[in-house]
mmCIF file of N, CA and C in Angstrom:
data_model
loop_
_atom_site.group_PDB
_atom_site.id
_atom_site.type_symbol
_atom_site.label_atom_id
_atom_site.label_comp_id
_atom_site.label_asym_id
_atom_site.label_seq_id
_atom_site.Cartn_x
_atom_site.Cartn_y
_atom_site.Cartn_z
ATOM 1 N N MET A 1 13.074 -5.592 -15.887
ATOM 2 C CA MET A 1 12.722 -5.201 -14.526
ATOM 3 C C MET A 1 11.457 -5.928 -14.096
ATOM 4 N N LYS A 2 11.325 -6.095 -12.817
ATOM 5 C CA LYS A 2 10.156 -6.734 -12.226
ATOM 6 C C LYS A 2 9.239 -5.659 -11.657
ATOM 7 N N GLU A 3 8.008 -6.056 -11.342
ATOM 8 C CA GLU A 3 7.078 -5.146 -10.693
ATOM 9 C C GLU A 3 6.765 -5.653 -9.298
ATOM 10 N N PHE A 4 6.595 -4.698 -8.372
ATOM 11 C CA PHE A 4 6.322 -5.026 -6.983
ATOM 12 C C PHE A 4 5.167 -4.181 -6.480
ATOM 13 N N ALA A 5 4.280 -4.802 -5.729
ATOM 14 C CA ALA A 5 3.201 -4.075 -5.063
ATOM 15 C C ALA A 5 3.709 -3.634 -3.702
ATOM 16 N N LEU A 6 3.520 -2.364 -3.393
ATOM 17 C CA LEU A 6 3.789 -1.863 -2.050
ATOM 18 C C LEU A 6 2.426 -1.690 -1.404
ATOM 19 N N ILE A 7 2.168 -2.457 -0.369
ATOM 20 C CA ILE A 7 0.863 -2.494 0.292
ATOM 21 C C ILE A 7 1.003 -1.794 1.635
ATOM 22 N N PHE A 8 0.281 -0.700 1.778
ATOM 23 C CA PHE A 8 0.410 0.157 2.960
ATOM 24 C C PHE A 8 -0.584 -0.274 4.030
ATOM 25 N N ARG A 9 -0.087 -0.460 5.237
ATOM 26 C CA ARG A 9 -0.924 -0.876 6.364
ATOM 27 C C ARG A 9 -0.829 0.151 7.492
ATOM 28 N N LEU A 10 -1.965 0.393 8.137
ATOM 29 C CA LEU A 10 -2.032 1.284 9.292
ATOM 30 C C LEU A 10 -2.628 0.523 10.463
ATOM 31 N N LYS A 11 -2.262 0.928 11.675
ATOM 32 C CA LYS A 11 -2.789 0.291 12.879
ATOM 33 C C LYS A 11 -4.008 1.007 13.427
ATOM 34 N N ASP A 12 -4.109 2.294 13.184
ATOM 35 C CA ASP A 12 -5.166 3.100 13.785
ATOM 36 C C ASP A 12 -5.947 3.812 12.687
ATOM 37 N N ILE A 13 -7.251 3.656 12.685
ATOM 38 C CA ILE A 13 -8.074 4.268 11.649
ATOM 39 C C ILE A 13 -7.979 5.793 11.656
ATOM 40 N N SER A 14 -7.608 6.380 12.789
ATOM 41 C CA SER A 14 -7.461 7.840 12.830
ATOM 42 C C SER A 14 -6.295 8.307 11.959
ATOM 43 N N ASP A 15 -5.342 7.427 11.670
ATOM 44 C CA ASP A 15 -4.220 7.772 10.797
ATOM 45 C C ASP A 15 -4.620 7.768 9.321
ATOM 46 N N PHE A 16 -5.851 7.307 9.028
ATOM 47 C CA PHE A 16 -6.312 7.224 7.642
ATOM 48 C C PHE A 16 -6.456 8.603 7.013
ATOM 49 N N LYS A 17 -6.712 9.629 7.814
ATOM 50 C CA LYS A 17 -6.840 10.989 7.297
ATOM 51 C C LYS A 17 -5.544 11.734 7.573
ATOM 52 N N PRO A 18 -4.632 11.723 6.592
ATOM 53 C CA PRO A 18 -3.315 12.341 6.826
ATOM 54 C C PRO A 18 -3.392 13.863 6.902
ATOM 55 N N SER A 19 -2.424 14.424 7.581
ATOM 56 C CA SER A 19 -2.304 15.881 7.672
ATOM 57 C C SER A 19 -1.793 16.419 6.334
ATOM 58 N N PRO A 20 -1.939 17.721 6.097
ATOM 59 C CA PRO A 20 -1.386 18.308 4.872
ATOM 60 C C PRO A 20 0.120 18.049 4.725
ATOM 61 N N GLU A 21 0.850 18.084 5.821
ATOM 62 C CA GLU A 21 2.290 17.813 5.774
ATOM 63 C C GLU A 21 2.553 16.366 5.360
ATOM 64 N N GLN A 22 1.772 15.413 5.887
ATOM 65 C CA GLN A 22 1.943 14.013 5.514
ATOM 66 C C GLN A 22 1.626 13.811 4.033
ATOM 67 N N ILE A 23 0.607 14.486 3.544
ATOM 68 C CA ILE A 23 0.255 14.391 2.120
ATOM 69 C C ILE A 23 1.401 14.940 1.268
ATOM 70 N N ARG A 24 1.958 16.074 1.674
ATOM 71 C CA ARG A 24 3.068 16.682 0.930
ATOM 72 C C ARG A 24 4.271 15.744 0.898
ATOM 73 N N GLU A 25 4.610 15.142 2.035
ATOM 74 C CA GLU A 25 5.741 14.213 2.092
ATOM 75 C C GLU A 25 5.519 13.015 1.175
ATOM 76 N N ARG A 26 4.296 12.502 1.175
ATOM 77 C CA ARG A 26 3.979 11.356 0.322
ATOM 78 C C ARG A 26 4.088 11.734 -1.152
ATOM 79 N N MET A 27 3.605 12.918 -1.518
ATOM 80 C CA MET A 27 3.661 13.361 -2.912
ATOM 81 C C MET A 27 5.111 13.546 -3.369
ATOM 82 N N ILE A 28 5.960 14.047 -2.497
ATOM 83 C CA ILE A 28 7.392 14.172 -2.824
ATOM 84 C C ILE A 28 7.991 12.787 -3.055
ATOM 85 N N TRP A 29 7.658 11.844 -2.175
ATOM 86 C CA TRP A 29 8.156 10.465 -2.294
ATOM 87 C C TRP A 29 7.696 9.853 -3.614
ATOM 88 N N LEU A 30 6.401 9.996 -3.944
ATOM 89 C CA LEU A 30 5.879 9.457 -5.207
ATOM 90 C C LEU A 30 6.532 10.138 -6.405
ATOM 91 N N GLY A 31 6.723 11.454 -6.326
ATOM 92 C CA GLY A 31 7.359 12.189 -7.413
ATOM 93 C C GLY A 31 8.765 11.705 -7.681
ATOM 94 N N ASP A 32 9.488 11.377 -6.620
ATOM 95 C CA ASP A 32 10.847 10.865 -6.768
ATOM 96 C C ASP A 32 10.841 9.515 -7.482
ATOM 97 N N ILE A 33 9.897 8.652 -7.133
ATOM 98 C CA ILE A 33 9.797 7.343 -7.790
ATOM 99 C C ILE A 33 9.442 7.537 -9.266
ATOM 100 N N ALA A 34 8.486 8.421 -9.538
ATOM 101 C CA ALA A 34 8.086 8.693 -10.922
ATOM 102 C C ALA A 34 9.246 9.267 -11.728
ATOM 103 N N ALA A 35 10.037 10.162 -11.125
ATOM 104 C CA ALA A 35 11.175 10.777 -11.817
ATOM 105 C C ALA A 35 12.223 9.737 -12.212
ATOM 106 N N GLN A 36 12.278 8.639 -11.464
ATOM 107 C CA GLN A 36 13.216 7.553 -11.775
ATOM 108 C C GLN A 36 12.605 6.549 -12.757
ATOM 109 N N ASN A 37 11.382 6.843 -13.228
ATOM 110 C CA ASN A 37 10.634 5.946 -14.123
ATOM 111 C C ASN A 37 10.411 4.571 -13.481
ATOM 112 N N LYS A 38 10.145 4.566 -12.176
ATOM 113 C CA LYS A 38 9.914 3.310 -11.460
ATOM 114 C C LYS A 38 8.485 3.197 -10.930
ATOM 115 N N LEU A 39 7.652 4.196 -11.189
ATOM 116 C CA LEU A 39 6.262 4.148 -10.741
ATOM 117 C C LEU A 39 5.416 3.574 -11.871
ATOM 118 N N VAL A 40 4.894 2.370 -11.666
ATOM 119 C CA VAL A 40 4.077 1.698 -12.676
ATOM 120 C C VAL A 40 2.626 2.124 -12.532
ATOM 121 N N ASP A 41 2.141 2.169 -11.290
ATOM 122 C CA ASP A 41 0.737 2.505 -11.015
ATOM 123 C C ASP A 41 0.693 3.159 -9.643
ATOM 124 N N GLU A 42 0.158 4.377 -9.569
ATOM 125 C CA GLU A 42 0.103 5.053 -8.268
ATOM 126 C C GLU A 42 -0.993 4.489 -7.375
ATOM 127 N N GLY A 43 -1.673 3.454 -7.825
ATOM 128 C CA GLY A 43 -2.616 2.720 -6.998
ATOM 129 C C GLY A 43 -3.844 3.505 -6.607
ATOM 130 N N ASN A 44 -4.459 3.059 -5.550
ATOM 131 C CA ASN A 44 -5.676 3.660 -5.046
ATOM 132 C C ASN A 44 -5.732 3.531 -3.538
ATOM 133 N N THR A 45 -6.545 4.379 -2.938
ATOM 134 C CA THR A 45 -6.820 4.290 -1.510
ATOM 135 C C THR A 45 -7.971 3.314 -1.312
ATOM 136 N N LEU A 46 -7.879 2.493 -0.304
ATOM 137 C CA LEU A 46 -8.928 1.533 0.026
ATOM 138 C C LEU A 46 -9.653 2.033 1.269
ATOM 139 N N ILE A 47 -10.939 2.271 1.145
ATOM 140 C CA ILE A 47 -11.738 2.858 2.221
ATOM 141 C C ILE A 47 -11.850 1.861 3.388
ATOM 142 N N PRO A 48 -11.439 2.268 4.600
ATOM 143 C CA PRO A 48 -11.414 1.340 5.734
ATOM 144 C C PRO A 48 -12.618 1.442 6.670
ATOM 145 N N THR A 49 -13.736 1.930 6.184
ATOM 146 C CA THR A 49 -14.878 2.119 7.079
ATOM 147 C C THR A 49 -15.914 1.008 6.921
ATOM 148 N N SER A 50 -16.738 0.885 7.901
ATOM 149 C CA SER A 50 -17.790 -0.125 7.905
ATOM 150 C C SER A 50 -18.649 0.005 6.653
ATOM 151 N N GLY A 51 -18.938 -1.110 6.023
ATOM 152 C CA GLY A 51 -19.764 -1.114 4.829
ATOM 153 C C GLY A 51 -18.992 -0.935 3.538
ATOM 154 N N ALA A 52 -17.707 -0.589 3.611
ATOM 155 C CA ALA A 52 -16.921 -0.350 2.404
ATOM 156 C C ALA A 52 -16.185 -1.600 1.921
ATOM 157 N N ALA A 53 -16.283 -2.703 2.678
ATOM 158 C CA ALA A 53 -15.592 -3.931 2.283
ATOM 159 C C ALA A 53 -16.371 -5.143 2.766
ATOM 160 N N LYS A 54 -16.232 -6.207 2.035
ATOM 161 C CA LYS A 54 -16.808 -7.505 2.394
ATOM 162 C C LYS A 54 -15.729 -8.552 2.177
ATOM 163 N N THR A 55 -15.800 -9.635 2.932
ATOM 164 C CA THR A 55 -14.914 -10.773 2.739
ATOM 165 C C THR A 55 -15.768 -11.959 2.335
ATOM 166 N N VAL A 56 -15.425 -12.586 1.214
ATOM 167 C CA VAL A 56 -16.145 -13.753 0.732
ATOM 168 C C VAL A 56 -15.315 -14.975 1.089
ATOM 169 N N LYS A 57 -15.956 -15.924 1.771
ATOM 170 C CA LYS A 57 -15.272 -17.120 2.257
ATOM 171 C C LYS A 57 -15.882 -18.357 1.603
ATOM 172 N N PRO A 58 -15.252 -19.528 1.821
ATOM 173 C CA PRO A 58 -15.816 -20.748 1.251
ATOM 174 C C PRO A 58 -17.290 -20.920 1.632
ATOM 175 N N ASP A 59 -18.002 -21.659 0.808
ATOM 176 C CA ASP A 59 -19.429 -21.926 1.002
ATOM 177 C C ASP A 59 -20.260 -20.654 0.936
ATOM 178 N N ASN A 60 -19.778 -19.661 0.171
ATOM 179 C CA ASN A 60 -20.491 -18.400 -0.050
ATOM 180 C C ASN A 60 -20.789 -17.624 1.228
ATOM 181 N N MET A 61 -19.987 -17.810 2.263
ATOM 182 C CA MET A 61 -20.154 -17.022 3.481
ATOM 183 C C MET A 61 -19.567 -15.638 3.234
ATOM 184 N N VAL A 62 -20.330 -14.600 3.548
ATOM 185 C CA VAL A 62 -19.893 -13.225 3.353
ATOM 186 C C VAL A 62 -19.934 -12.508 4.698
ATOM 187 N N THR A 63 -18.831 -11.844 5.042
ATOM 188 C CA THR A 63 -18.774 -11.079 6.288
ATOM 189 C C THR A 63 -18.437 -9.628 5.955
ATOM 190 N N ASP A 64 -18.733 -8.732 6.887
ATOM 191 C CA ASP A 64 -18.396 -7.333 6.705
ATOM 192 C C ASP A 64 -16.902 -7.147 6.869
ATOM 193 N N GLY A 65 -16.266 -6.658 5.812
ATOM 194 C CA GLY A 65 -14.851 -6.293 5.848
ATOM 195 C C GLY A 65 -13.957 -7.285 6.555
ATOM 196 N N PRO A 66 -12.671 -7.023 6.578
ATOM 197 C CA PRO A 66 -11.732 -7.850 7.323
ATOM 198 C C PRO A 66 -11.463 -7.293 8.716
ATOM 199 N N TYR A 67 -12.158 -6.219 9.085
ATOM 200 C CA TYR A 67 -11.752 -5.412 10.235
ATOM 201 C C TYR A 67 -11.776 -6.139 11.572
ATOM 202 N N THR A 68 -12.690 -7.066 11.766
ATOM 203 C CA THR A 68 -12.723 -7.769 13.050
ATOM 204 C C THR A 68 -11.659 -8.855 13.112
ATOM 205 N N GLU A 69 -11.074 -9.197 11.969
ATOM 206 C CA GLU A 69 -10.146 -10.311 11.915
ATOM 207 C C GLU A 69 -8.685 -9.888 11.912
ATOM 208 N N ILE A 70 -8.400 -8.611 11.686
ATOM 209 C CA ILE A 70 -7.008 -8.174 11.615
ATOM 210 C C ILE A 70 -6.759 -7.015 12.570
ATOM 211 N N LYS A 71 -5.517 -6.871 12.977
ATOM 212 C CA LYS A 71 -5.159 -5.799 13.908
ATOM 213 C C LYS A 71 -4.717 -4.543 13.183
ATOM 214 N N GLU A 72 -4.470 -4.641 11.895
ATOM 215 C CA GLU A 72 -4.130 -3.471 11.104
ATOM 216 C C GLU A 72 -4.893 -3.585 9.793
ATOM 217 N N PHE A 73 -5.024 -2.477 9.096
ATOM 218 C CA PHE A 73 -5.784 -2.533 7.857
ATOM 219 C C PHE A 73 -4.965 -1.982 6.703
ATOM 220 N N ILE A 74 -5.290 -2.466 5.512
ATOM 221 C CA ILE A 74 -4.631 -1.999 4.302
ATOM 222 C C ILE A 74 -5.279 -0.685 3.907
ATOM 223 N N SER A 75 -4.460 0.356 3.748
ATOM 224 C CA SER A 75 -5.009 1.661 3.405
ATOM 225 C C SER A 75 -4.862 1.983 1.925
ATOM 226 N N GLU A 76 -3.859 1.449 1.274
ATOM 227 C CA GLU A 76 -3.679 1.695 -0.153
ATOM 228 C C GLU A 76 -2.560 0.822 -0.685
ATOM 229 N N TYR A 77 -2.321 0.950 -1.988
ATOM 230 C CA TYR A 77 -1.230 0.226 -2.624
ATOM 231 C C TYR A 77 -0.709 1.052 -3.801
ATOM 232 N N ILE A 78 0.516 0.778 -4.209
ATOM 233 C CA ILE A 78 1.061 1.281 -5.463
ATOM 234 C C ILE A 78 1.869 0.149 -6.085
ATOM 235 N N ILE A 79 2.186 0.276 -7.363
ATOM 236 C CA ILE A 79 3.034 -0.695 -8.048
ATOM 237 C C ILE A 79 4.289 0.035 -8.522
ATOM 238 N N VAL A 80 5.451 -0.537 -8.187
ATOM 239 C CA VAL A 80 6.723 0.046 -8.612
ATOM 240 C C VAL A 80 7.506 -0.951 -9.459
ATOM 241 N N ARG A 81 8.447 -0.423 -10.209
ATOM 242 C CA ARG A 81 9.331 -1.215 -11.047
ATOM 243 C C ARG A 81 10.704 -1.214 -10.384
ATOM 244 N N ALA A 82 11.310 -2.403 -10.243
ATOM 245 C CA ALA A 82 12.632 -2.510 -9.625
ATOM 246 C C ALA A 82 13.332 -3.760 -10.153
ATOM 247 N N GLU A 83 14.650 -3.758 -10.045
ATOM 248 C CA GLU A 83 15.438 -4.920 -10.489
ATOM 249 C C GLU A 83 15.243 -6.119 -9.564
ATOM 250 N N SER A 84 15.015 -5.844 -8.265
ATOM 251 C CA SER A 84 14.917 -6.932 -7.289
ATOM 252 C C SER A 84 14.008 -6.503 -6.140
ATOM 253 N N ILE A 85 13.640 -7.471 -5.313
ATOM 254 C CA ILE A 85 12.827 -7.147 -4.143
ATOM 255 C C ILE A 85 13.611 -6.244 -3.189
ATOM 256 N N ASP A 86 14.919 -6.410 -3.136
ATOM 257 C CA ASP A 86 15.734 -5.552 -2.269
ATOM 258 C C ASP A 86 15.658 -4.091 -2.713
ATOM 259 N N GLU A 87 15.671 -3.859 -4.021
ATOM 260 C CA GLU A 87 15.530 -2.495 -4.518
ATOM 261 C C GLU A 87 14.138 -1.951 -4.201
ATOM 262 N N ALA A 88 13.106 -2.787 -4.340
ATOM 263 C CA ALA A 88 11.740 -2.362 -4.011
ATOM 264 C C ALA A 88 11.623 -2.015 -2.527
ATOM 265 N N VAL A 89 12.280 -2.776 -1.671
ATOM 266 C CA VAL A 89 12.298 -2.491 -0.233
ATOM 267 C C VAL A 89 12.959 -1.134 0.021
ATOM 268 N N GLU A 90 14.049 -0.847 -0.675
ATOM 269 C CA GLU A 90 14.715 0.450 -0.509
ATOM 270 C C GLU A 90 13.782 1.594 -0.924
ATOM 271 N N ILE A 91 13.011 1.391 -1.984
ATOM 272 C CA ILE A 91 12.031 2.400 -2.396
ATOM 273 C C ILE A 91 11.009 2.596 -1.274
ATOM 274 N N ALA A 92 10.511 1.498 -0.722
ATOM 275 C CA ALA A 92 9.503 1.562 0.343
ATOM 276 C C ALA A 92 10.021 2.280 1.578
ATOM 277 N N LYS A 93 11.283 2.110 1.893
ATOM 278 C CA LYS A 93 11.856 2.708 3.104
ATOM 279 C C LYS A 93 11.748 4.225 3.135
ATOM 280 N N GLY A 94 11.611 4.864 1.978
ATOM 281 C CA GLY A 94 11.525 6.315 1.930
ATOM 282 C C GLY A 94 10.144 6.875 2.192
ATOM 283 N N ASN A 95 9.137 6.029 2.350
ATOM 284 C CA ASN A 95 7.770 6.506 2.543
ATOM 285 C C ASN A 95 7.565 7.035 3.957
ATOM 286 N N PRO A 96 6.827 8.139 4.108
ATOM 287 C CA PRO A 96 6.620 8.716 5.442
ATOM 288 C C PRO A 96 5.609 7.968 6.317
ATOM 289 N N ILE A 97 5.034 6.871 5.859
ATOM 290 C CA ILE A 97 4.054 6.132 6.662
ATOM 291 C C ILE A 97 4.662 5.626 7.971
ATOM 292 N N PHE A 98 5.968 5.428 7.981
ATOM 293 C CA PHE A 98 6.629 4.900 9.177
ATOM 294 C C PHE A 98 6.588 5.889 10.341
ATOM 295 N N LYS A 99 6.467 7.179 10.028
ATOM 296 C CA LYS A 99 6.406 8.211 11.070
ATOM 297 C C LYS A 99 5.129 8.110 11.898
ATOM 298 N N ILE A 100 4.087 7.464 11.358
ATOM 299 C CA ILE A 100 2.822 7.338 12.096
ATOM 300 C C ILE A 100 2.565 5.890 12.518
ATOM 301 N N GLY A 101 3.604 5.062 12.464
ATOM 302 C CA GLY A 101 3.473 3.686 12.947
ATOM 303 C C GLY A 101 2.946 2.700 11.927
ATOM 304 N N GLY A 102 2.830 3.122 10.671
ATOM 305 C CA GLY A 102 2.376 2.208 9.626
ATOM 306 C C GLY A 102 3.516 1.342 9.131
ATOM 307 N N ASN A 103 3.181 0.426 8.225
ATOM 308 C CA ASN A 103 4.205 -0.408 7.612
ATOM 309 C C ASN A 103 3.836 -0.679 6.165
ATOM 310 N N ILE A 104 4.791 -1.198 5.414
ATOM 311 C CA ILE A 104 4.587 -1.483 3.999
ATOM 312 C C ILE A 104 5.008 -2.919 3.715
ATOM 313 N N GLU A 105 4.102 -3.669 3.146
ATOM 314 C CA GLU A 105 4.402 -5.018 2.679
ATOM 315 C C GLU A 105 4.844 -4.901 1.225
ATOM 316 N N VAL A 106 5.939 -5.559 0.853
ATOM 317 C CA VAL A 106 6.459 -5.532 -0.505
ATOM 318 C C VAL A 106 6.278 -6.922 -1.096
ATOM 319 N N ARG A 107 5.555 -6.992 -2.233
ATOM 320 C CA ARG A 107 5.269 -8.288 -2.860
ATOM 321 C C ARG A 107 5.563 -8.217 -4.337
ATOM 322 N N GLU A 108 6.268 -9.206 -4.855
ATOM 323 C CA GLU A 108 6.506 -9.263 -6.303
ATOM 324 C C GLU A 108 5.196 -9.596 -7.005
ATOM 325 N N VAL A 109 4.962 -8.941 -8.131
ATOM 326 C CA VAL A 109 3.756 -9.149 -8.928
ATOM 327 C C VAL A 109 4.066 -10.190 -9.995
ATOM 328 N N LEU A 110 3.260 -11.220 -10.087
ATOM 329 C CA LEU A 110 3.400 -12.233 -11.123
ATOM 330 C C LEU A 110 2.591 -11.767 -12.319
ATOM 331 N N LYS A 111 3.259 -11.435 -13.385
ATOM 332 C CA LYS A 111 2.582 -10.960 -14.594
ATOM 333 C C LYS A 111 2.143 -12.166 -15.409
ATOM 334 N N THR A 112 0.875 -12.190 -15.773
ATOM 335 C CA THR A 112 0.315 -13.345 -16.474
ATOM 336 C C THR A 112 0.336 -13.189 -17.984
ATOM 337 N N GLY A 113 0.861 -12.089 -18.487
ATOM 338 C CA GLY A 113 0.958 -11.904 -19.928
ATOM 339 C C GLY A 113 -0.284 -11.328 -20.555
ATOM 340 N N LYS A 114 -1.199 -10.835 -19.757
ATOM 341 C CA LYS A 114 -2.423 -10.237 -20.299
ATOM 342 C C LYS A 114 -2.160 -8.885 -20.865
#
């Protein structure tokens, strides 16, 4: 099996604080993935506020976060196990982030053998 990163993106910072119902839906979704033995890493939340991120560019230029450069922000990620990217996409489709206008980028993870 391969591993895929599911990268969660939101358009509005107010969506960063989910309601109790949204949290419950997400936990059910994660539990289902874990029950299928397809959850490799439940990931982490990435803080989207000023001062919580920096971008390092060529020539050692450092700017505050990516926030002025993108229209949506990455809120978190998880790693799942799947036979193919199509299967990983099907796993992603069950996430409740779509109800609040978010989206999920699915990327295959290149394992370096470490």
